[in-house]
GROMACS .gro file of C-alpha atoms in nm:
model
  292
    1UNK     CA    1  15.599   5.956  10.438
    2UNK     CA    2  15.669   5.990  10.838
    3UNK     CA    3  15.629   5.621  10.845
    4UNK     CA    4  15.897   5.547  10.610
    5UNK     CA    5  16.122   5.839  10.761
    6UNK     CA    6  16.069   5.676  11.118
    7UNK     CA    7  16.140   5.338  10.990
    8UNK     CA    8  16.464   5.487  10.803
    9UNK     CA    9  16.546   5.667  11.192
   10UNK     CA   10  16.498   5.316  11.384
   11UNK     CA   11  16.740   5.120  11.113
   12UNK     CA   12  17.009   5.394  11.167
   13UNK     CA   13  16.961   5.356  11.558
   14UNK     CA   14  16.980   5.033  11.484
   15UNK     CA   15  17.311   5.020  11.340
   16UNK     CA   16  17.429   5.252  11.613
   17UNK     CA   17  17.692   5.027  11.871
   18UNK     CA   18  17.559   4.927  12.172
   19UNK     CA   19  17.606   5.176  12.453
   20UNK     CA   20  17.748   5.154  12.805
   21UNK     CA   21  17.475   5.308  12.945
   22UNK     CA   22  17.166   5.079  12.830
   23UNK     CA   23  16.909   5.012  13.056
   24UNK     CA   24  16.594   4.778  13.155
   25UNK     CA   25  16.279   4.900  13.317
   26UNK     CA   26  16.081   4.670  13.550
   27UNK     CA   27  15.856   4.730  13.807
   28UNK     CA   28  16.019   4.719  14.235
   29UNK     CA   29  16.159   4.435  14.246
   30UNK     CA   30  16.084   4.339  14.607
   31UNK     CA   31  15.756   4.508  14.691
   32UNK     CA   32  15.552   4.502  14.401
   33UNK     CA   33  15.685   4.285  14.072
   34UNK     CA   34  15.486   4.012  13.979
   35UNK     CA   35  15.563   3.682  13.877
   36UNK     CA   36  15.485   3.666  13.517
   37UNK     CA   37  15.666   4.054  13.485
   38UNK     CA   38  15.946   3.910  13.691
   39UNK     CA   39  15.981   3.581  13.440
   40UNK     CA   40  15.989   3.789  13.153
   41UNK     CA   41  16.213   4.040  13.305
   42UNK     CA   42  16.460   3.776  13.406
   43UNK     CA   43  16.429   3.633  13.027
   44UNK     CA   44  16.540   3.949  12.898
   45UNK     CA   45  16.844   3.987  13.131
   46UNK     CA   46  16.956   3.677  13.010
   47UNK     CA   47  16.940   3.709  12.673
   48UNK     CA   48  17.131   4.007  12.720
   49UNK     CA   49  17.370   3.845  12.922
   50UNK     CA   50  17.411   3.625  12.671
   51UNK     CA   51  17.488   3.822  12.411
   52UNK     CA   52  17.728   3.957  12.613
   53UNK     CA   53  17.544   4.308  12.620
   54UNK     CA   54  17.580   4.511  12.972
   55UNK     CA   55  17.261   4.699  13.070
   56UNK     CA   56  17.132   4.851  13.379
   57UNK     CA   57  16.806   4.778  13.577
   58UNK     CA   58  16.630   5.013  13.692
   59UNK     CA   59  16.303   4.977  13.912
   60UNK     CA   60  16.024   5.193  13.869
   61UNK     CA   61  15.677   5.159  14.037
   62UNK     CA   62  15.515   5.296  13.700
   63UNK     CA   63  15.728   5.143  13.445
   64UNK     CA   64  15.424   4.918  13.306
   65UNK     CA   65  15.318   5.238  13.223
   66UNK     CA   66  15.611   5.352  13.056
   67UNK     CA   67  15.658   5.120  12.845
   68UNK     CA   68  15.532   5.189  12.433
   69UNK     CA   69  15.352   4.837  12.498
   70UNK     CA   70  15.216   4.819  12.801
   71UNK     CA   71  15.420   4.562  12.932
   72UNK     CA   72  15.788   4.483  13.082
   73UNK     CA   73  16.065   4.440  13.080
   74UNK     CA   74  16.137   4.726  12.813
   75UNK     CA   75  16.493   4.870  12.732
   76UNK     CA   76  16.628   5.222  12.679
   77UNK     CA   77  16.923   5.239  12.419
   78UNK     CA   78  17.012   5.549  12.235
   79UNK     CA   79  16.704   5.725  12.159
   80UNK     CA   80  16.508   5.357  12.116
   81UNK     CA   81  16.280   5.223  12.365
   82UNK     CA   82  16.174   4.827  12.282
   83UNK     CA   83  15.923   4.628  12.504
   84UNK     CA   84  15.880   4.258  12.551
   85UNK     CA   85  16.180   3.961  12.429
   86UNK     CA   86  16.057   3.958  12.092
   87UNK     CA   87  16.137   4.271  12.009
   88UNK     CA   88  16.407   4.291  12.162
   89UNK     CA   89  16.576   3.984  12.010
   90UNK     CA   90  16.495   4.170  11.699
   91UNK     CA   91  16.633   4.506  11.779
   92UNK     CA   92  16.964   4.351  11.940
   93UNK     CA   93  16.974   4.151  11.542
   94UNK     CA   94  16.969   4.449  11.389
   95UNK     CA   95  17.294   4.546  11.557
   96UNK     CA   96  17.459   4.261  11.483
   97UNK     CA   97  17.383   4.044  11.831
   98UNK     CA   98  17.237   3.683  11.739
   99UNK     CA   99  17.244   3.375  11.963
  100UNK     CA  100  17.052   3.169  11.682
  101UNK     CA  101  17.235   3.251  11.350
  102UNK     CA  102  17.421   2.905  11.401
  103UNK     CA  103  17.062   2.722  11.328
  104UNK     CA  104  16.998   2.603  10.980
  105UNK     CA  105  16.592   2.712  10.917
  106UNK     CA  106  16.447   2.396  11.031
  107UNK     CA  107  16.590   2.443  11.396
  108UNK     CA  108  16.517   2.827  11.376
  109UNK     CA  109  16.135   2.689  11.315
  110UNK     CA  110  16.134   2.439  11.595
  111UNK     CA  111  16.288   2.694  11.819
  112UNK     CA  112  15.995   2.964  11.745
  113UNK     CA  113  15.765   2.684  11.865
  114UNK     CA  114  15.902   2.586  12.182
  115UNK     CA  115  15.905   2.956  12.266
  116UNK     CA  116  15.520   2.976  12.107
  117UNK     CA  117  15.472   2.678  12.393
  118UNK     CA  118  15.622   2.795  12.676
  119UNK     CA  119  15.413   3.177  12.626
  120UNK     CA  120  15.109   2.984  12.595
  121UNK     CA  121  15.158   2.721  12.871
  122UNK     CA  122  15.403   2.891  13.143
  123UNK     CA  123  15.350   3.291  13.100
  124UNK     CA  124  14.956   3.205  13.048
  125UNK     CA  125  14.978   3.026  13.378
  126UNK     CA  126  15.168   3.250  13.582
  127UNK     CA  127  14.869   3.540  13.493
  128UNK     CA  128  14.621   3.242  13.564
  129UNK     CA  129  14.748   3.217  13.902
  130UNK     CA  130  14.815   3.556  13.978
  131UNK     CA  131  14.486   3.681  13.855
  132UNK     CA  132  14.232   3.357  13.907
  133UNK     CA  133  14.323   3.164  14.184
  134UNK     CA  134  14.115   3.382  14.399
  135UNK     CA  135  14.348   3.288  14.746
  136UNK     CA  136  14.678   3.394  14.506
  137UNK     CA  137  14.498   3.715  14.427
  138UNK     CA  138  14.411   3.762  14.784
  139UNK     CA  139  14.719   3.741  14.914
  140UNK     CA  140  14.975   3.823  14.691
  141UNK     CA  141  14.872   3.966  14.361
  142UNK     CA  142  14.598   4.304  14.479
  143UNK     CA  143  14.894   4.365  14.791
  144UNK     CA  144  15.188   4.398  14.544
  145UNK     CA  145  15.035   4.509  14.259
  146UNK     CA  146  14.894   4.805  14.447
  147UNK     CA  147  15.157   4.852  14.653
  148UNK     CA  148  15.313   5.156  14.501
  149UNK     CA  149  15.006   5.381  14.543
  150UNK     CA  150  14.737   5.508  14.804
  151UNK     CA  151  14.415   5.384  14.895
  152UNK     CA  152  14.186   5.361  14.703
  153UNK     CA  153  14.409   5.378  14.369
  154UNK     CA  154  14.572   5.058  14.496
  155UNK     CA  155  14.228   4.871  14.491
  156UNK     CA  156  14.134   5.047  14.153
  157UNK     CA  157  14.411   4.995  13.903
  158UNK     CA  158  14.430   4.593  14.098
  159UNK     CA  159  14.075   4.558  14.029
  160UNK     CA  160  14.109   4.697  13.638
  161UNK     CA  161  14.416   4.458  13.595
  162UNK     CA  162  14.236   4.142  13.715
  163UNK     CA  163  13.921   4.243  13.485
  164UNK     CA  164  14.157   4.333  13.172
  165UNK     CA  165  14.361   3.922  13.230
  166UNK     CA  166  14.016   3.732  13.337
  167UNK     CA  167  13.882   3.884  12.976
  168UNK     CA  168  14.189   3.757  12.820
  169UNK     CA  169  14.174   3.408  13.009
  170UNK     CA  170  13.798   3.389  12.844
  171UNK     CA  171  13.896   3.504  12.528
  172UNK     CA  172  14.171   3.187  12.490
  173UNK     CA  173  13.939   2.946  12.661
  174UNK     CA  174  14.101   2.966  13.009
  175UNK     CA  175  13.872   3.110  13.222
  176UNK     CA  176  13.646   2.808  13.285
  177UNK     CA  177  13.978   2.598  13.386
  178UNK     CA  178  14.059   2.484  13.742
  179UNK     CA  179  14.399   2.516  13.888
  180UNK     CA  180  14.440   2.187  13.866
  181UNK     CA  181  14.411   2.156  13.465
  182UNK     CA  182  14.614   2.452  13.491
  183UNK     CA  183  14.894   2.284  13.664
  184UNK     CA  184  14.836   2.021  13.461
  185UNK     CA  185  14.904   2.186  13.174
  186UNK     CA  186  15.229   2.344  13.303
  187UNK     CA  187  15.342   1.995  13.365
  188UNK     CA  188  15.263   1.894  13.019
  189UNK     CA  189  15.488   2.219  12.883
  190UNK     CA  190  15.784   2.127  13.146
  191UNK     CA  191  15.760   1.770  13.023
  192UNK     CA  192  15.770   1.851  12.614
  193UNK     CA  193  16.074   2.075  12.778
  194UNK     CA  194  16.274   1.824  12.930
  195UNK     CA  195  16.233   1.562  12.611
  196UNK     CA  196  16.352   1.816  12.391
  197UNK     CA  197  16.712   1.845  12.631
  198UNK     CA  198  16.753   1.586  12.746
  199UNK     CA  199  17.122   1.529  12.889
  200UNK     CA  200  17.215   1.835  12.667
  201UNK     CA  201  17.386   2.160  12.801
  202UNK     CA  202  17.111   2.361  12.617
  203UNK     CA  203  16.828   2.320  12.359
  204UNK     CA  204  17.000   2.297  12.072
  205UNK     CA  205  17.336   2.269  12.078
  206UNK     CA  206  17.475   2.482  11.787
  207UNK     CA  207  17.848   2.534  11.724
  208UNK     CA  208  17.942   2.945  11.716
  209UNK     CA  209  18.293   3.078  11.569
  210UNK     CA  210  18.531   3.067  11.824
  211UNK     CA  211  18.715   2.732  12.062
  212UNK     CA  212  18.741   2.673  12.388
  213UNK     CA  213  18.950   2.474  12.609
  214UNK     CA  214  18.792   2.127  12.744
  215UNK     CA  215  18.971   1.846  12.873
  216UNK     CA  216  19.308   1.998  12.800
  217UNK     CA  217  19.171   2.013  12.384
  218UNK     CA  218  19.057   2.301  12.183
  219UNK     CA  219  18.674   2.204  12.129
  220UNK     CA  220  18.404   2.452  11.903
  221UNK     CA  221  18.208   2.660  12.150
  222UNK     CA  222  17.881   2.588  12.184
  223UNK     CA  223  17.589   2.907  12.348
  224UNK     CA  224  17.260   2.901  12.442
  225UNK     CA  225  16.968   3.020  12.211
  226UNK     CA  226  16.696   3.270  12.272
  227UNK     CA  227  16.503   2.994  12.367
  228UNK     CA  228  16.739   2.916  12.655
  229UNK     CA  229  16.706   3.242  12.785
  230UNK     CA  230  16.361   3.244  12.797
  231UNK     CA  231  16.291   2.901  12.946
  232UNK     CA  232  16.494   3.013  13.237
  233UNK     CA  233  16.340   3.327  13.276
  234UNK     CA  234  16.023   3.161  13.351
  235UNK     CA  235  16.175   2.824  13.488
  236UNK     CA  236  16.404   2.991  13.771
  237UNK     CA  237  16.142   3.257  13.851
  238UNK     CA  238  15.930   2.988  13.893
  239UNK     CA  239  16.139   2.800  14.134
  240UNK     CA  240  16.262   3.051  14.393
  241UNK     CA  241  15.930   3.258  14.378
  242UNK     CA  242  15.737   3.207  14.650
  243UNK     CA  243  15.347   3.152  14.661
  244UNK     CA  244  15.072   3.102  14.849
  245UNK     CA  245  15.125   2.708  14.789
  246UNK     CA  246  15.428   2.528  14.607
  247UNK     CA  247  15.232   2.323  14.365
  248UNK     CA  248  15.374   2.496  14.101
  249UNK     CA  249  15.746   2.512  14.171
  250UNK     CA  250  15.656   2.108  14.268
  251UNK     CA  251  15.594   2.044  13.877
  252UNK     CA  252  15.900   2.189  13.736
  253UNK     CA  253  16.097   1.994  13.997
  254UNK     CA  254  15.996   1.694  13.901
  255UNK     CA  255  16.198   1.735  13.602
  256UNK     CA  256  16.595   1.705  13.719
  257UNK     CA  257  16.772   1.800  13.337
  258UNK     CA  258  16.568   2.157  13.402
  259UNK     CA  259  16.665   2.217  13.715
  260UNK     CA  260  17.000   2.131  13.620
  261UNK     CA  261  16.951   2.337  13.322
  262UNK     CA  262  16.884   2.617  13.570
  263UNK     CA  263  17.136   2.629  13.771
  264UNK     CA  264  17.430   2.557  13.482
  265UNK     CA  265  17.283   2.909  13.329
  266UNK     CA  266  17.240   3.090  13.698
  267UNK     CA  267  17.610   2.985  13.704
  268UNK     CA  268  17.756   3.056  13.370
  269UNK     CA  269  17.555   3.404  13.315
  270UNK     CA  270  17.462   3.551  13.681
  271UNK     CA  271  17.686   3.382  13.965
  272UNK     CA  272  17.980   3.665  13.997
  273UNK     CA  273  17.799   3.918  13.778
  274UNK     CA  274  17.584   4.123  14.008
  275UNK     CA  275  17.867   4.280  14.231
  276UNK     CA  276  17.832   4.637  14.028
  277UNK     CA  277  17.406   4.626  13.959
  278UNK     CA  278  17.457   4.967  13.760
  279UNK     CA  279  17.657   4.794  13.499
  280UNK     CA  280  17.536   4.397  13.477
  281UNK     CA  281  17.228   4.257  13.382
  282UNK     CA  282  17.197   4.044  13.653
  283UNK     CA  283  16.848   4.015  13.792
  284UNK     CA  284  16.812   4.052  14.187
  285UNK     CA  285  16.588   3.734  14.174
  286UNK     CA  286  16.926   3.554  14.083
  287UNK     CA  287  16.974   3.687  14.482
  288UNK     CA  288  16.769   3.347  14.510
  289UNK     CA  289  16.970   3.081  14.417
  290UNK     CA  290  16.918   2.725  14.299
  291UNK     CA  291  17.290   2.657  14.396
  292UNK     CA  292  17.327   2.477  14.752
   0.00000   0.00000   0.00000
């Protein structure tokens, strides 16, 4: 019975508009964030930003631990608090925000994979590299990760994080990898990637309800998908993070339609946005541009 009355509670916040006051929770952005957190952060904001939906960041050193899943980005709305894009996607649905309702079902099931690849192939390499490339974890990941607390908490909850990811890297058949098949395999993911664009603006170029001006003629508008958002969540954090090496940023860049694809949504969704942080969803790695 107080399953069914909490599920009744979550469809009525649900329903609920979306307030001015929303918020995302991430970890400090320049001392401590890592680069998986900071990809799926960034993913987040843009979907929001997409959808047109203002929220405010907000950086706390302990918001991993805030969050109902154990992971960020999560949001705040109402009285709801939702962790991770999936989620999310489904929670902003459910009031009545969808960037993929212009797919018929056989696009909607190609999309879902591409995003099944790029957790698998991108987001498992970013925690590959921040948690087994033992110079990576030297230098970057124990420093920031730990950088919110004293010695020798710093060393501890660093230490339990790389022994709670090396368990997961074993238990998909990671762990014995080399950076190299690693990389590898991020190449592989960026090059499915690029196929699937091509010369298009975004992955799948739906029509939504609405025209816009082009060329001096009233043309259908066409948006991103969730799957936009989240390729350039990982894709830009990717590119203007930076490492102990660049062999990562290297592969993506040997792709020109995705780093296009970059900076056409860095421009559309974050360039001009950030000048009030309280009220945008811009992400302070956008700080970073690709734009030269």
């Amino acid at each position: 019975m107080a399953l069914a009355a909490e599920a009744f509670m979550t469809q009525l916040a649900a329903a609920e508009p979306w307030p001015e006051n929303a918020a995302l929770y991430q970890q400090l952005k320049d001392e401590q964030i890592l680069l998986s957190d900071n990809a799926s952060s960034l993913a987040v904001q843009a979907f929001l930003q997409m959808c047109n939906l203002p929220v405010r960041v907000v950086c706390r050193a302990n918001a991993e631990y805030m969050s109902p899943s154990g992971k960020v980005p999560f949001i705040h709305v109402g009285n709801q608090v939702v962790s991770e894009l999936g989620p999310i996607v489904q929670f902003v649905k459910a009031k009545g925000h969808s960037l993929s309702d212009g797919l018929d079902e056989v696009q909607k099931a190609e999309m879902k994979a591409y995003m099944e690849l790029v957790n698998n192939m991108l987001l498992t390499a970013e925690l590959y590299l921040q948690w087994c490339d033992d110079v990576t974890v030297e230098e970057i990941t124990h420093l920031r990760y730990g950088s919110p607390y004293p010695w020798p908490l710093n060393r501890i909850l660093s230490y339990q994080k790389q022994w709670e990811i090396r368990r997961k890297m074993k238990a998909i058949g990671w762990a014995g990898k080399s950076l190299e098949q690693v990389l590898e395999d991020v190449d592989q993911c960026c090059q499915a990637l690029s196929q699937r664009l091509g010369t298009q603006p975004y992955f799948f170029n739906k029509q939504c309800k609405g025209l816009t001006f082009q060329y001096r003629r009233l043309v259908p508008k066409i948006r991103p998908t969730e799957l936009d958002a989240l390729v350039f969540g990982h894709l830009f954090t990717i590119l203007t993070t930076q490492l102990t090496s660049d062999e990562l940023s290297e592969k993506v860049k040997n792709y020109s339609n995705l780093i296009a694809f970059c900076r056409r949504i860095e421009q559309q969704y974050f360039e001009g946005h950030d000048k009030d942080s309280s009220s945008s969803a811009t992400s302070r790695s956008a700080k970073r541009s690709l734009l030269r």
